[in-house]
C-alpha cells in the first residue's frame, strides 16, 4: 500500500464538535525518573495525542480531574549497532506530565515490594539456609577476643 | 670572672644602682613588632583562596556608593529563572512564597481592619460595638464626591463610550485598562487634599519594575563545572498598570520581630518543575524611576488581570480555585520586586540586610473584582550564606476578591459597593 498522508478531519467554523468514540489510544502511567511535585503524574502517550486529547481522555474515561498537561517528545537513540553493524533505532515516545486539579495528590505506588519469604518446615531450602548460616558462623572470629585479630598471638 | 673585672680598690658595699647607663632602659619598653594579619592567599588554587576572593568582593561592594553597588551586583550575566508575576502555573503562590521567603496572612493588617472605613456621620452595620471606630480623615461630603467620581468613571468607560466589539483576548487591555487608569488618576488628585504625600507623589502609567536576586543552591549536573554548587538566580520583570511613588517611606504594618513566628512553605524540588524557565539576559533592578529620583519609596501599585485569567474562563474549565491563587502569586511577585528594588536603591543588599522594614500596597482588579494586598519586606538576605541564621521573613497580607459593582444599566451603576470604595480610599490615604 502506498504511503498516504494522514489528515485529521479538519475543523472549520460551523462544523459539528469533533468527537472520538472508542479511541485507539492507550496511555501508560510510568514512575517518574526524577522527583516530581506531589500533584503530578507522568504518562507515556501515543505521539498523535495532543494536550487537549489527553485532558479529555482522562476526564471522560477515567473521571480524573485534570488541571494542566504538559507534553514533550523523547527521542529514542539511533546510536546502538547490532551484530551486523547496522544502526538500531529505539522508538521515540511522547511523555505527558499531568497536574491534577482540586488539590489531589498522587504518588506512584511500589509495584515490586520486598517479600520476606520463609521456606516451609522440612524443605530443602530451609536446610540449605541453615547450613549456610552455620558456615558463616564458623568463619567469624572468636567474639571473646573483642575484635582483635589472630595475628596478635595470645 | 673575677680576674677579668677591674674593680676599684675601695669596693663600695652598696653599689649605686644604674651605674652603666647603657644597661638601663631609658625609653619606654619597645612595642611588639606589628606583623600584618595572617590571611590565606588570594591567588592560590585552594578553597581558602576562593573564600578570601569572595570576601574581598563582598567588602568591595559594601564600601562602594549605591550606583556602583547596583552595577557590581548585576554585572555578571548568567542563566537565571524568569519569575513572571502573572503566571499560568498551578499553585504558583506556594512556589513564589518559597522563592521570596514570604509568609501569607489572610486579611489585611490591623491598620485597615481597626479603622473599619468609617467616615464621620455615616451609619454602618450594627456590630460596631466590637470594632474600634476611628474616623477616616475625610468627611462625609468628600466621600460622596468620591463615590460620584467612581460612578462617573465606570459610566464613562462602560456606558458613554460607543465601543465596538473588542479584539479577541484584548478586552481587558482595551476596556478595563483605561478605566483603571482614569480611576487611579482621579482618585489620587481628589485625595491629595487630605493626604499631603500625594501632593508630592509621582504617578507612573505602565511603568517597569525589575528585580534580581539569588536564593538557594543547586549542584551543576553537566558541563565543565559539574558537581559544584551554584546559586539559583531569579529575575522579575513586571509591568503594572500604574503605580504611585512617594518621597517618604510608609510606616511598617507590624514590627519585624512579629515575622519570626510566621511560616514559609518549604519546597525541596527544583524551580523548573513549576514550570519555570531559564534564560540569560540583562540583570535589572528598577523601581520605576532611576536612582536620583526623590520619590524613591513605593506607595501603591495597580495591576490588571490578563484575559487568560478572567473568572468566567476559569469557571468554564473548572479551575475556579486557581483564581485566588493567581492573584496572590501576582501580588507576591510584584510587591516583592518593588520593595526589594526600593531597598536596593537605599543601599541594602544580601550581605547588608535592611534595618527598617519597607512597606507597599497593591490592588489587583479585572474591572469588577478588586483584591487588596499589603506587603512588608523585612529581609533581603535570601542567599545561602546569609539565610542560614536569618529568622526574619517577609509578610504578605491579602483579601479575597470583592465586587465593586454589579453591572451598568441605563446609565446607572447598579450595586455599587461602598466598602470597596472605602478600602480603596484608606489604601490611598495611608501615610506616616
mmCIF file of C-alpha atoms in Angstrom, chain B residues 5-378:
data_model
loop_
_atom_site.group_PDB
_atom_site.id
_atom_site.type_symbol
_atom_site.label_atom_id
_atom_site.label_comp_id
_atom_site.label_asym_id
_atom_site.label_seq_id
_atom_site.Cartn_x
_atom_site.Cartn_y
_atom_site.Cartn_z
ATOM 1 C CA UNK B 5 86.810 42.675 86.013
ATOM 2 C CA UNK B 6 88.655 45.717 87.069
ATOM 3 C CA UNK B 7 87.297 46.659 90.411
ATOM 4 C CA UNK B 8 88.339 49.828 92.246
ATOM 5 C CA UNK B 9 90.463 49.479 95.365
ATOM 6 C CA UNK B 10 87.765 50.697 97.605
ATOM 7 C CA UNK B 11 84.936 48.434 96.602
ATOM 8 C CA UNK B 12 81.777 50.108 97.809
ATOM 9 C CA UNK B 13 79.432 47.863 99.657
ATOM 10 C CA UNK B 14 76.334 49.308 98.306
ATOM 11 C CA UNK B 15 76.891 49.739 94.692
ATOM 12 C CA UNK B 16 74.889 52.632 93.378
ATOM 13 C CA UNK B 17 72.293 51.374 91.011
ATOM 14 C CA UNK B 18 72.169 52.300 87.385
ATOM 15 C CA UNK B 19 75.895 52.717 87.079
ATOM 16 C CA UNK B 20 76.028 51.941 83.447
ATOM 17 C CA UNK B 21 73.506 53.877 81.544
ATOM 18 C CA UNK B 22 73.677 51.587 78.631
ATOM 19 C CA UNK B 23 72.244 48.762 80.746
ATOM 20 C CA UNK B 24 69.217 50.860 81.659
ATOM 21 C CA UNK B 25 66.133 51.101 79.518
ATOM 22 C CA UNK B 26 65.682 54.824 79.453
ATOM 23 C CA UNK B 27 62.994 54.726 76.817
ATOM 24 C CA UNK B 28 59.645 53.086 77.107
ATOM 25 C CA UNK B 29 59.550 49.362 76.539
ATOM 26 C CA UNK B 30 59.727 48.724 72.839
ATOM 27 C CA UNK B 31 56.387 47.515 71.478
ATOM 28 C CA UNK B 32 55.939 44.093 69.972
ATOM 29 C CA UNK B 33 56.603 44.214 66.246
ATOM 30 C CA UNK B 34 53.349 44.550 64.310
ATOM 31 C CA UNK B 35 53.092 41.812 61.750
ATOM 32 C CA UNK B 36 50.397 42.020 59.069
ATOM 33 C CA UNK B 37 47.375 39.744 59.703
ATOM 34 C CA UNK B 38 47.782 36.169 58.582
ATOM 35 C CA UNK B 39 45.239 35.617 55.844
ATOM 36 C CA UNK B 40 45.006 32.940 53.209
ATOM 37 C CA UNK B 41 46.465 33.674 49.839
ATOM 38 C CA UNK B 42 44.426 35.410 47.218
ATOM 39 C CA UNK B 43 45.700 33.768 44.073
ATOM 40 C CA UNK B 44 46.404 30.189 45.143
ATOM 41 C CA UNK B 45 44.360 27.320 43.763
ATOM 42 C CA UNK B 46 42.706 26.498 47.074
ATOM 43 C CA UNK B 47 39.321 26.743 48.721
ATOM 44 C CA UNK B 48 40.511 29.298 51.255
ATOM 45 C CA UNK B 49 41.826 31.497 48.462
ATOM 46 C CA UNK B 50 38.416 31.341 46.811
ATOM 47 C CA UNK B 51 36.734 32.251 50.079
ATOM 48 C CA UNK B 52 39.065 35.170 50.508
ATOM 49 C CA UNK B 53 38.320 36.391 46.994
ATOM 50 C CA UNK B 54 34.594 36.205 47.678
ATOM 51 C CA UNK B 55 35.010 38.064 50.977
ATOM 52 C CA UNK B 56 37.040 40.785 49.369
ATOM 53 C CA UNK B 57 34.459 41.171 46.619
ATOM 54 C CA UNK B 58 31.704 41.460 49.232
ATOM 55 C CA UNK B 59 33.688 44.078 51.171
ATOM 56 C CA UNK B 60 34.334 45.989 47.975
ATOM 57 C CA UNK B 61 30.609 46.081 47.230
ATOM 58 C CA UNK B 62 29.768 47.144 50.795
ATOM 59 C CA UNK B 63 32.220 50.002 50.634
ATOM 60 C CA UNK B 64 31.062 51.489 47.334
ATOM 61 C CA UNK B 65 28.238 54.029 46.764
ATOM 62 C CA UNK B 66 24.781 52.867 45.757
ATOM 63 C CA UNK B 67 25.104 53.163 41.987
ATOM 64 C CA UNK B 68 28.311 51.207 41.959
ATOM 65 C CA UNK B 69 26.801 48.662 44.295
ATOM 66 C CA UNK B 70 23.935 48.048 41.921
ATOM 67 C CA UNK B 71 26.196 47.795 38.924
ATOM 68 C CA UNK B 72 28.587 45.420 40.701
ATOM 69 C CA UNK B 73 25.756 43.160 41.846
ATOM 70 C CA UNK B 74 24.083 42.998 38.449
ATOM 71 C CA UNK B 75 27.259 42.955 36.387
ATOM 72 C CA UNK B 76 27.761 39.316 35.525
ATOM 73 C CA UNK B 77 25.115 37.717 33.343
ATOM 74 C CA UNK B 78 24.291 34.078 33.923
ATOM 75 C CA UNK B 79 21.353 31.797 33.281
ATOM 76 C CA UNK B 80 18.526 32.674 35.651
ATOM 77 C CA UNK B 81 14.910 31.790 36.221
ATOM 78 C CA UNK B 82 12.379 34.301 34.953
ATOM 79 C CA UNK B 83 9.653 34.768 37.535
ATOM 80 C CA UNK B 84 6.502 36.037 35.877
ATOM 81 C CA UNK B 85 4.083 37.637 38.322
ATOM 82 C CA UNK B 86 1.141 36.704 36.073
ATOM 83 C CA UNK B 87 1.954 33.065 35.570
ATOM 84 C CA UNK B 88 -0.065 30.199 34.159
ATOM 85 C CA UNK B 89 1.495 27.642 36.527
ATOM 86 C CA UNK B 90 -0.752 25.961 39.057
ATOM 87 C CA UNK B 91 -0.280 26.583 42.793
ATOM 88 C CA UNK B 92 2.217 29.269 41.919
ATOM 89 C CA UNK B 93 1.751 31.152 45.169
ATOM 90 C CA UNK B 94 3.348 28.388 47.266
ATOM 91 C CA UNK B 95 6.373 28.275 44.982
ATOM 92 C CA UNK B 96 6.727 32.061 44.971
ATOM 93 C CA UNK B 97 6.447 32.160 48.741
ATOM 94 C CA UNK B 98 9.375 29.787 48.939
ATOM 95 C CA UNK B 99 11.490 31.769 46.469
ATOM 96 C CA UNK B 100 10.909 35.081 48.232
ATOM 97 C CA UNK B 101 10.691 33.803 51.836
ATOM 98 C CA UNK B 102 7.247 35.291 52.328
ATOM 99 C CA UNK B 103 4.513 34.229 54.691
ATOM 100 C CA UNK B 104 0.915 34.799 53.635
ATOM 101 C CA UNK B 105 -1.546 36.187 56.184
ATOM 102 C CA UNK B 106 -5.190 36.246 55.076
ATOM 103 C CA UNK B 107 -6.973 39.521 55.730
ATOM 104 C CA UNK B 108 -5.452 42.955 55.989
ATOM 105 C CA UNK B 109 -3.133 44.326 58.710
ATOM 106 C CA UNK B 110 -4.642 45.953 61.795
ATOM 107 C CA UNK B 111 -4.305 49.397 60.334
ATOM 108 C CA UNK B 112 -7.074 48.665 57.827
ATOM 109 C CA UNK B 113 -9.251 46.392 59.947
ATOM 110 C CA UNK B 114 -9.184 48.548 63.074
ATOM 111 C CA UNK B 115 -10.344 51.628 61.238
ATOM 112 C CA UNK B 116 -13.216 49.904 59.506
ATOM 113 C CA UNK B 117 -13.733 52.525 56.856
ATOM 114 C CA UNK B 118 -15.859 54.772 58.990
ATOM 115 C CA UNK B 119 -16.410 58.294 57.848
ATOM 116 C CA UNK B 120 -17.892 60.739 60.307
ATOM 117 C CA UNK B 121 -21.655 60.547 60.231
ATOM 118 C CA UNK B 122 -22.170 57.511 58.035
ATOM 119 C CA UNK B 123 -24.016 54.778 59.850
ATOM 120 C CA UNK B 124 -22.555 51.375 59.315
ATOM 121 C CA UNK B 125 -23.832 47.900 60.148
ATOM 122 C CA UNK B 126 -24.852 47.218 63.799
ATOM 123 C CA UNK B 127 -21.910 45.223 65.174
ATOM 124 C CA UNK B 128 -19.935 48.415 65.614
ATOM 125 C CA UNK B 129 -19.512 47.792 69.322
ATOM 126 C CA UNK B 130 -16.994 45.073 68.600
ATOM 127 C CA UNK B 131 -14.933 47.276 66.311
ATOM 128 C CA UNK B 132 -12.958 50.270 67.477
ATOM 129 C CA UNK B 133 -14.096 53.116 65.295
ATOM 130 C CA UNK B 134 -11.501 55.644 64.358
ATOM 131 C CA UNK B 135 -12.770 58.032 61.794
ATOM 132 C CA UNK B 136 -11.124 58.339 58.410
ATOM 133 C CA UNK B 137 -9.615 61.691 57.793
ATOM 134 C CA UNK B 138 -12.110 62.533 55.080
ATOM 135 C CA UNK B 139 -15.567 63.774 55.826
ATOM 136 C CA UNK B 140 -18.928 62.745 54.509
ATOM 137 C CA UNK B 141 -19.137 65.247 51.673
ATOM 138 C CA UNK B 142 -15.747 64.259 50.389
ATOM 139 C CA UNK B 143 -16.781 60.619 50.468
ATOM 140 C CA UNK B 144 -19.898 61.373 48.497
ATOM 141 C CA UNK B 145 -17.770 63.239 45.990
ATOM 142 C CA UNK B 146 -15.524 60.256 45.668
ATOM 143 C CA UNK B 147 -18.471 57.941 45.230
ATOM 144 C CA UNK B 148 -19.824 60.080 42.417
ATOM 145 C CA UNK B 149 -16.354 60.190 40.911
ATOM 146 C CA UNK B 150 -16.195 56.408 40.847
ATOM 147 C CA UNK B 151 -19.636 56.128 39.248
ATOM 148 C CA UNK B 152 -18.616 58.711 36.674
ATOM 149 C CA UNK B 153 -15.501 56.750 35.755
ATOM 150 C CA UNK B 154 -17.437 53.492 35.491
ATOM 151 C CA UNK B 155 -20.147 55.035 33.356
ATOM 152 C CA UNK B 156 -17.621 56.782 31.129
ATOM 153 C CA UNK B 157 -15.944 53.526 30.270
ATOM 154 C CA UNK B 158 -18.934 51.236 30.029
ATOM 155 C CA UNK B 159 -21.832 53.444 29.029
ATOM 156 C CA UNK B 160 -20.890 56.697 27.406
ATOM 157 C CA UNK B 161 -18.191 55.419 25.104
ATOM 158 C CA UNK B 162 -19.603 53.882 21.961
ATOM 159 C CA UNK B 163 -17.390 50.878 21.908
ATOM 160 C CA UNK B 164 -17.084 48.493 19.035
ATOM 161 C CA UNK B 165 -16.573 44.824 19.610
ATOM 162 C CA UNK B 166 -13.127 44.360 21.168
ATOM 163 C CA UNK B 167 -10.458 42.172 19.616
ATOM 164 C CA UNK B 168 -10.213 38.606 20.794
ATOM 165 C CA UNK B 169 -8.492 38.355 24.187
ATOM 166 C CA UNK B 170 -7.825 42.063 24.305
ATOM 167 C CA UNK B 171 -10.873 43.149 26.211
ATOM 168 C CA UNK B 172 -9.053 43.778 29.462
ATOM 169 C CA UNK B 173 -6.382 45.809 27.802
ATOM 170 C CA UNK B 174 -8.850 47.895 25.785
ATOM 171 C CA UNK B 175 -11.670 48.427 28.256
ATOM 172 C CA UNK B 176 -10.501 47.846 31.794
ATOM 173 C CA UNK B 177 -7.049 49.355 31.330
ATOM 174 C CA UNK B 178 -8.290 52.890 30.617
ATOM 175 C CA UNK B 179 -10.938 52.526 33.331
ATOM 176 C CA UNK B 180 -8.326 51.687 35.951
ATOM 177 C CA UNK B 181 -6.028 54.429 34.765
ATOM 178 C CA UNK B 182 -8.769 57.061 34.965
ATOM 179 C CA UNK B 183 -9.835 55.811 38.364
ATOM 180 C CA UNK B 184 -6.345 55.987 39.778
ATOM 181 C CA UNK B 185 -5.537 59.415 38.412
ATOM 182 C CA UNK B 186 -8.816 60.955 39.508
ATOM 183 C CA UNK B 187 -8.731 59.403 42.971
ATOM 184 C CA UNK B 188 -5.140 60.474 43.537
ATOM 185 C CA UNK B 189 -5.949 64.004 42.523
ATOM 186 C CA UNK B 190 -9.044 64.302 44.694
ATOM 187 C CA UNK B 191 -7.409 62.724 47.741
ATOM 188 C CA UNK B 192 -4.329 64.885 47.523
ATOM 189 C CA UNK B 193 -6.301 67.430 49.566
ATOM 190 C CA UNK B 194 -6.252 65.091 52.534
ATOM 191 C CA UNK B 195 -3.021 63.256 52.057
ATOM 192 C CA UNK B 196 -0.006 65.581 51.812
ATOM 193 C CA UNK B 197 2.111 62.736 50.477
ATOM 194 C CA UNK B 198 0.016 62.553 47.332
ATOM 195 C CA UNK B 199 0.790 66.146 46.507
ATOM 196 C CA UNK B 200 4.449 65.285 46.047
ATOM 197 C CA UNK B 201 3.915 61.849 44.636
ATOM 198 C CA UNK B 202 4.844 60.517 41.239
ATOM 199 C CA UNK B 203 2.127 58.610 39.401
ATOM 200 C CA UNK B 204 3.552 56.265 36.764
ATOM 201 C CA UNK B 205 1.465 54.869 33.924
ATOM 202 C CA UNK B 206 2.671 51.498 32.551
ATOM 203 C CA UNK B 207 5.934 51.566 34.470
ATOM 204 C CA UNK B 208 8.510 48.834 34.561
ATOM 205 C CA UNK B 209 9.638 47.150 37.763
ATOM 206 C CA UNK B 210 12.579 44.743 37.760
ATOM 207 C CA UNK B 211 14.379 42.859 40.484
ATOM 208 C CA UNK B 212 17.224 40.347 40.524
ATOM 209 C CA UNK B 213 18.090 38.098 43.480
ATOM 210 C CA UNK B 214 19.638 34.766 44.394
ATOM 211 C CA UNK B 215 18.159 32.090 46.624
ATOM 212 C CA UNK B 216 19.141 28.525 47.274
ATOM 213 C CA UNK B 217 21.787 26.380 45.676
ATOM 214 C CA UNK B 218 21.923 23.558 43.213
ATOM 215 C CA UNK B 219 24.551 21.137 42.044
ATOM 216 C CA UNK B 220 25.519 21.668 38.417
ATOM 217 C CA UNK B 221 24.615 18.403 36.636
ATOM 218 C CA UNK B 222 26.665 18.678 33.472
ATOM 219 C CA UNK B 223 29.479 20.641 31.950
ATOM 220 C CA UNK B 224 32.982 21.561 32.967
ATOM 221 C CA UNK B 225 31.701 22.777 36.336
ATOM 222 C CA UNK B 226 29.895 19.544 37.092
ATOM 223 C CA UNK B 227 29.435 18.672 40.738
ATOM 224 C CA UNK B 228 29.957 22.193 42.078
ATOM 225 C CA UNK B 229 27.441 24.287 43.969
ATOM 226 C CA UNK B 230 25.823 27.149 42.147
ATOM 227 C CA UNK B 231 23.342 29.723 43.494
ATOM 228 C CA UNK B 232 19.921 29.790 41.821
ATOM 229 C CA UNK B 233 19.257 33.202 40.284
ATOM 230 C CA UNK B 234 15.840 34.778 39.720
ATOM 231 C CA UNK B 235 14.633 37.847 37.890
ATOM 232 C CA UNK B 236 11.221 39.501 37.959
ATOM 233 C CA UNK B 237 10.212 41.794 35.100
ATOM 234 C CA UNK B 238 6.869 43.290 35.929
ATOM 235 C CA UNK B 239 4.664 45.844 34.168
ATOM 236 C CA UNK B 240 1.885 47.067 36.475
ATOM 237 C CA UNK B 241 -0.910 49.179 35.066
ATOM 238 C CA UNK B 242 0.016 52.142 37.263
ATOM 239 C CA UNK B 243 1.853 52.891 40.475
ATOM 240 C CA UNK B 244 2.274 55.711 42.967
ATOM 241 C CA UNK B 245 5.726 56.528 44.279
ATOM 242 C CA UNK B 246 6.226 58.872 47.244
ATOM 243 C CA UNK B 247 9.077 60.778 48.847
ATOM 244 C CA UNK B 248 8.706 59.362 52.354
ATOM 245 C CA UNK B 249 8.567 55.768 53.412
ATOM 246 C CA UNK B 250 5.306 54.162 54.505
ATOM 247 C CA UNK B 251 5.281 53.096 58.169
ATOM 248 C CA UNK B 252 5.597 49.415 58.940
ATOM 249 C CA UNK B 253 2.469 47.309 59.321
ATOM 250 C CA UNK B 254 3.904 45.144 62.096
ATOM 251 C CA UNK B 255 7.305 45.159 63.851
ATOM 252 C CA UNK B 256 9.946 42.974 62.292
ATOM 253 C CA UNK B 257 10.046 40.600 65.250
ATOM 254 C CA UNK B 258 6.454 39.607 64.632
ATOM 255 C CA UNK B 259 7.532 37.898 61.432
ATOM 256 C CA UNK B 260 9.810 35.425 63.211
ATOM 257 C CA UNK B 261 6.883 33.164 64.001
ATOM 258 C CA UNK B 262 5.412 33.187 60.518
ATOM 259 C CA UNK B 263 5.559 30.068 58.368
ATOM 260 C CA UNK B 264 7.017 29.933 54.904
ATOM 261 C CA UNK B 265 6.319 26.825 52.792
ATOM 262 C CA UNK B 266 9.481 24.848 52.052
ATOM 263 C CA UNK B 267 9.785 23.269 48.636
ATOM 264 C CA UNK B 268 12.742 20.995 48.001
ATOM 265 C CA UNK B 269 12.117 20.495 44.274
ATOM 266 C CA UNK B 270 13.907 22.464 41.592
ATOM 267 C CA UNK B 271 12.080 25.517 40.223
ATOM 268 C CA UNK B 272 11.881 24.196 36.654
ATOM 269 C CA UNK B 273 9.224 21.703 37.769
ATOM 270 C CA UNK B 274 6.876 24.588 38.396
ATOM 271 C CA UNK B 275 7.234 25.114 35.302
ATOM 272 C CA UNK B 276 9.681 27.994 35.215
ATOM 273 C CA UNK B 277 12.235 28.661 32.503
ATOM 274 C CA UNK B 278 15.807 29.892 32.475
ATOM 275 C CA UNK B 279 17.324 32.474 30.214
ATOM 276 C CA UNK B 280 20.343 34.725 30.256
ATOM 277 C CA UNK B 281 19.889 38.432 29.757
ATOM 278 C CA UNK B 282 20.496 41.747 31.484
ATOM 279 C CA UNK B 283 20.119 41.762 35.253
ATOM 280 C CA UNK B 284 17.977 44.783 36.082
ATOM 281 C CA UNK B 285 16.952 46.339 39.372
ATOM 282 C CA UNK B 286 14.460 49.133 38.812
ATOM 283 C CA UNK B 287 11.631 50.608 40.918
ATOM 284 C CA UNK B 288 10.024 52.604 38.127
ATOM 285 C CA UNK B 289 12.381 55.547 38.222
ATOM 286 C CA UNK B 290 16.140 55.870 38.137
ATOM 287 C CA UNK B 291 18.280 56.236 41.232
ATOM 288 C CA UNK B 292 18.453 60.042 41.762
ATOM 289 C CA UNK B 293 14.638 60.368 41.762
ATOM 290 C CA UNK B 294 13.414 61.810 45.109
ATOM 291 C CA UNK B 295 10.237 59.726 45.008
ATOM 292 C CA UNK B 296 12.094 56.503 45.644
ATOM 293 C CA UNK B 297 9.687 54.840 48.079
ATOM 294 C CA UNK B 298 6.623 52.985 46.929
ATOM 295 C CA UNK B 299 3.029 53.552 47.949
ATOM 296 C CA UNK B 300 0.545 51.598 45.826
ATOM 297 C CA UNK B 301 0.589 49.547 42.661
ATOM 298 C CA UNK B 302 -2.402 48.783 40.478
ATOM 299 C CA UNK B 303 -2.470 45.614 38.413
ATOM 300 C CA UNK B 304 -4.750 44.325 35.737
ATOM 301 C CA UNK B 305 -5.790 40.689 35.456
ATOM 302 C CA UNK B 306 -4.974 39.447 31.936
ATOM 303 C CA UNK B 307 -7.578 37.963 29.640
ATOM 304 C CA UNK B 308 -6.406 34.400 30.144
ATOM 305 C CA UNK B 309 -7.407 34.649 33.778
ATOM 306 C CA UNK B 310 -10.877 36.041 33.678
ATOM 307 C CA UNK B 311 -13.206 34.393 36.091
ATOM 308 C CA UNK B 312 -15.725 33.019 33.647
ATOM 309 C CA UNK B 313 -12.991 31.472 31.537
ATOM 310 C CA UNK B 314 -11.553 29.727 34.574
ATOM 311 C CA UNK B 315 -15.012 28.639 35.679
ATOM 312 C CA UNK B 316 -15.627 27.042 32.295
ATOM 313 C CA UNK B 317 -12.516 24.964 32.793
ATOM 314 C CA UNK B 318 -13.486 24.098 36.391
ATOM 315 C CA UNK B 319 -10.439 25.850 37.779
ATOM 316 C CA UNK B 320 -12.096 28.484 39.930
ATOM 317 C CA UNK B 321 -9.815 27.801 42.878
ATOM 318 C CA UNK B 322 -6.835 28.909 40.805
ATOM 319 C CA UNK B 323 -8.233 32.454 40.521
ATOM 320 C CA UNK B 324 -7.304 33.409 44.092
ATOM 321 C CA UNK B 325 -4.014 31.563 43.763
ATOM 322 C CA UNK B 326 -3.181 33.570 40.662
ATOM 323 C CA UNK B 327 -3.996 36.873 42.342
ATOM 324 C CA UNK B 328 -1.902 36.036 45.369
ATOM 325 C CA UNK B 329 1.056 34.959 43.261
ATOM 326 C CA UNK B 330 0.797 38.124 41.207
ATOM 327 C CA UNK B 331 0.720 40.387 44.258
ATOM 328 C CA UNK B 332 3.543 38.492 45.915
ATOM 329 C CA UNK B 333 5.921 38.658 42.987
ATOM 330 C CA UNK B 334 5.141 42.259 42.034
ATOM 331 C CA UNK B 335 5.335 43.660 45.535
ATOM 332 C CA UNK B 336 8.449 41.695 46.420
ATOM 333 C CA UNK B 337 10.149 43.038 43.315
ATOM 334 C CA UNK B 338 9.075 46.600 44.069
ATOM 335 C CA UNK B 339 10.028 46.631 47.770
ATOM 336 C CA UNK B 340 13.248 44.774 47.033
ATOM 337 C CA UNK B 341 14.198 47.320 44.402
ATOM 338 C CA UNK B 342 13.355 50.146 46.829
ATOM 339 C CA UNK B 343 15.631 48.559 49.437
ATOM 340 C CA UNK B 344 18.423 48.134 46.896
ATOM 341 C CA UNK B 345 18.106 51.795 45.959
ATOM 342 C CA UNK B 346 18.784 52.630 49.609
ATOM 343 C CA UNK B 347 21.898 50.506 49.582
ATOM 344 C CA UNK B 348 20.656 47.334 51.301
ATOM 345 C CA UNK B 349 21.544 44.065 49.652
ATOM 346 C CA UNK B 350 22.086 40.402 50.529
ATOM 347 C CA UNK B 351 25.066 40.976 52.801
ATOM 348 C CA UNK B 352 23.742 44.218 54.265
ATOM 349 C CA UNK B 353 20.256 43.404 55.404
ATOM 350 C CA UNK B 354 17.532 46.042 55.749
ATOM 351 C CA UNK B 355 17.485 47.920 59.049
ATOM 352 C CA UNK B 356 13.903 49.104 58.680
ATOM 353 C CA UNK B 357 11.007 47.291 57.002
ATOM 354 C CA UNK B 358 9.809 48.502 53.598
ATOM 355 C CA UNK B 359 6.045 48.503 53.122
ATOM 356 C CA UNK B 360 3.961 48.779 49.978
ATOM 357 C CA UNK B 361 0.433 48.092 48.815
ATOM 358 C CA UNK B 362 -1.186 46.717 45.696
ATOM 359 C CA UNK B 363 -4.651 46.484 44.203
ATOM 360 C CA UNK B 364 -5.345 43.833 41.582
ATOM 361 C CA UNK B 365 -8.506 44.070 39.565
ATOM 362 C CA UNK B 366 -10.215 42.740 36.497
ATOM 363 C CA UNK B 367 -12.767 45.518 36.238
ATOM 364 C CA UNK B 368 -15.419 44.077 38.567
ATOM 365 C CA UNK B 369 -13.487 42.375 41.340
ATOM 366 C CA UNK B 370 -10.895 44.161 43.437
ATOM 367 C CA UNK B 371 -8.326 42.443 45.666
ATOM 368 C CA UNK B 372 -6.200 44.386 48.112
ATOM 369 C CA UNK B 373 -2.716 43.324 49.200
ATOM 370 C CA UNK B 374 -0.145 44.734 51.637
ATOM 371 C CA UNK B 375 3.471 43.654 51.674
ATOM 372 C CA UNK B 376 6.205 44.210 54.208
ATOM 373 C CA UNK B 377 9.789 43.471 53.277
ATOM 374 C CA UNK B 378 11.786 42.522 56.389
#
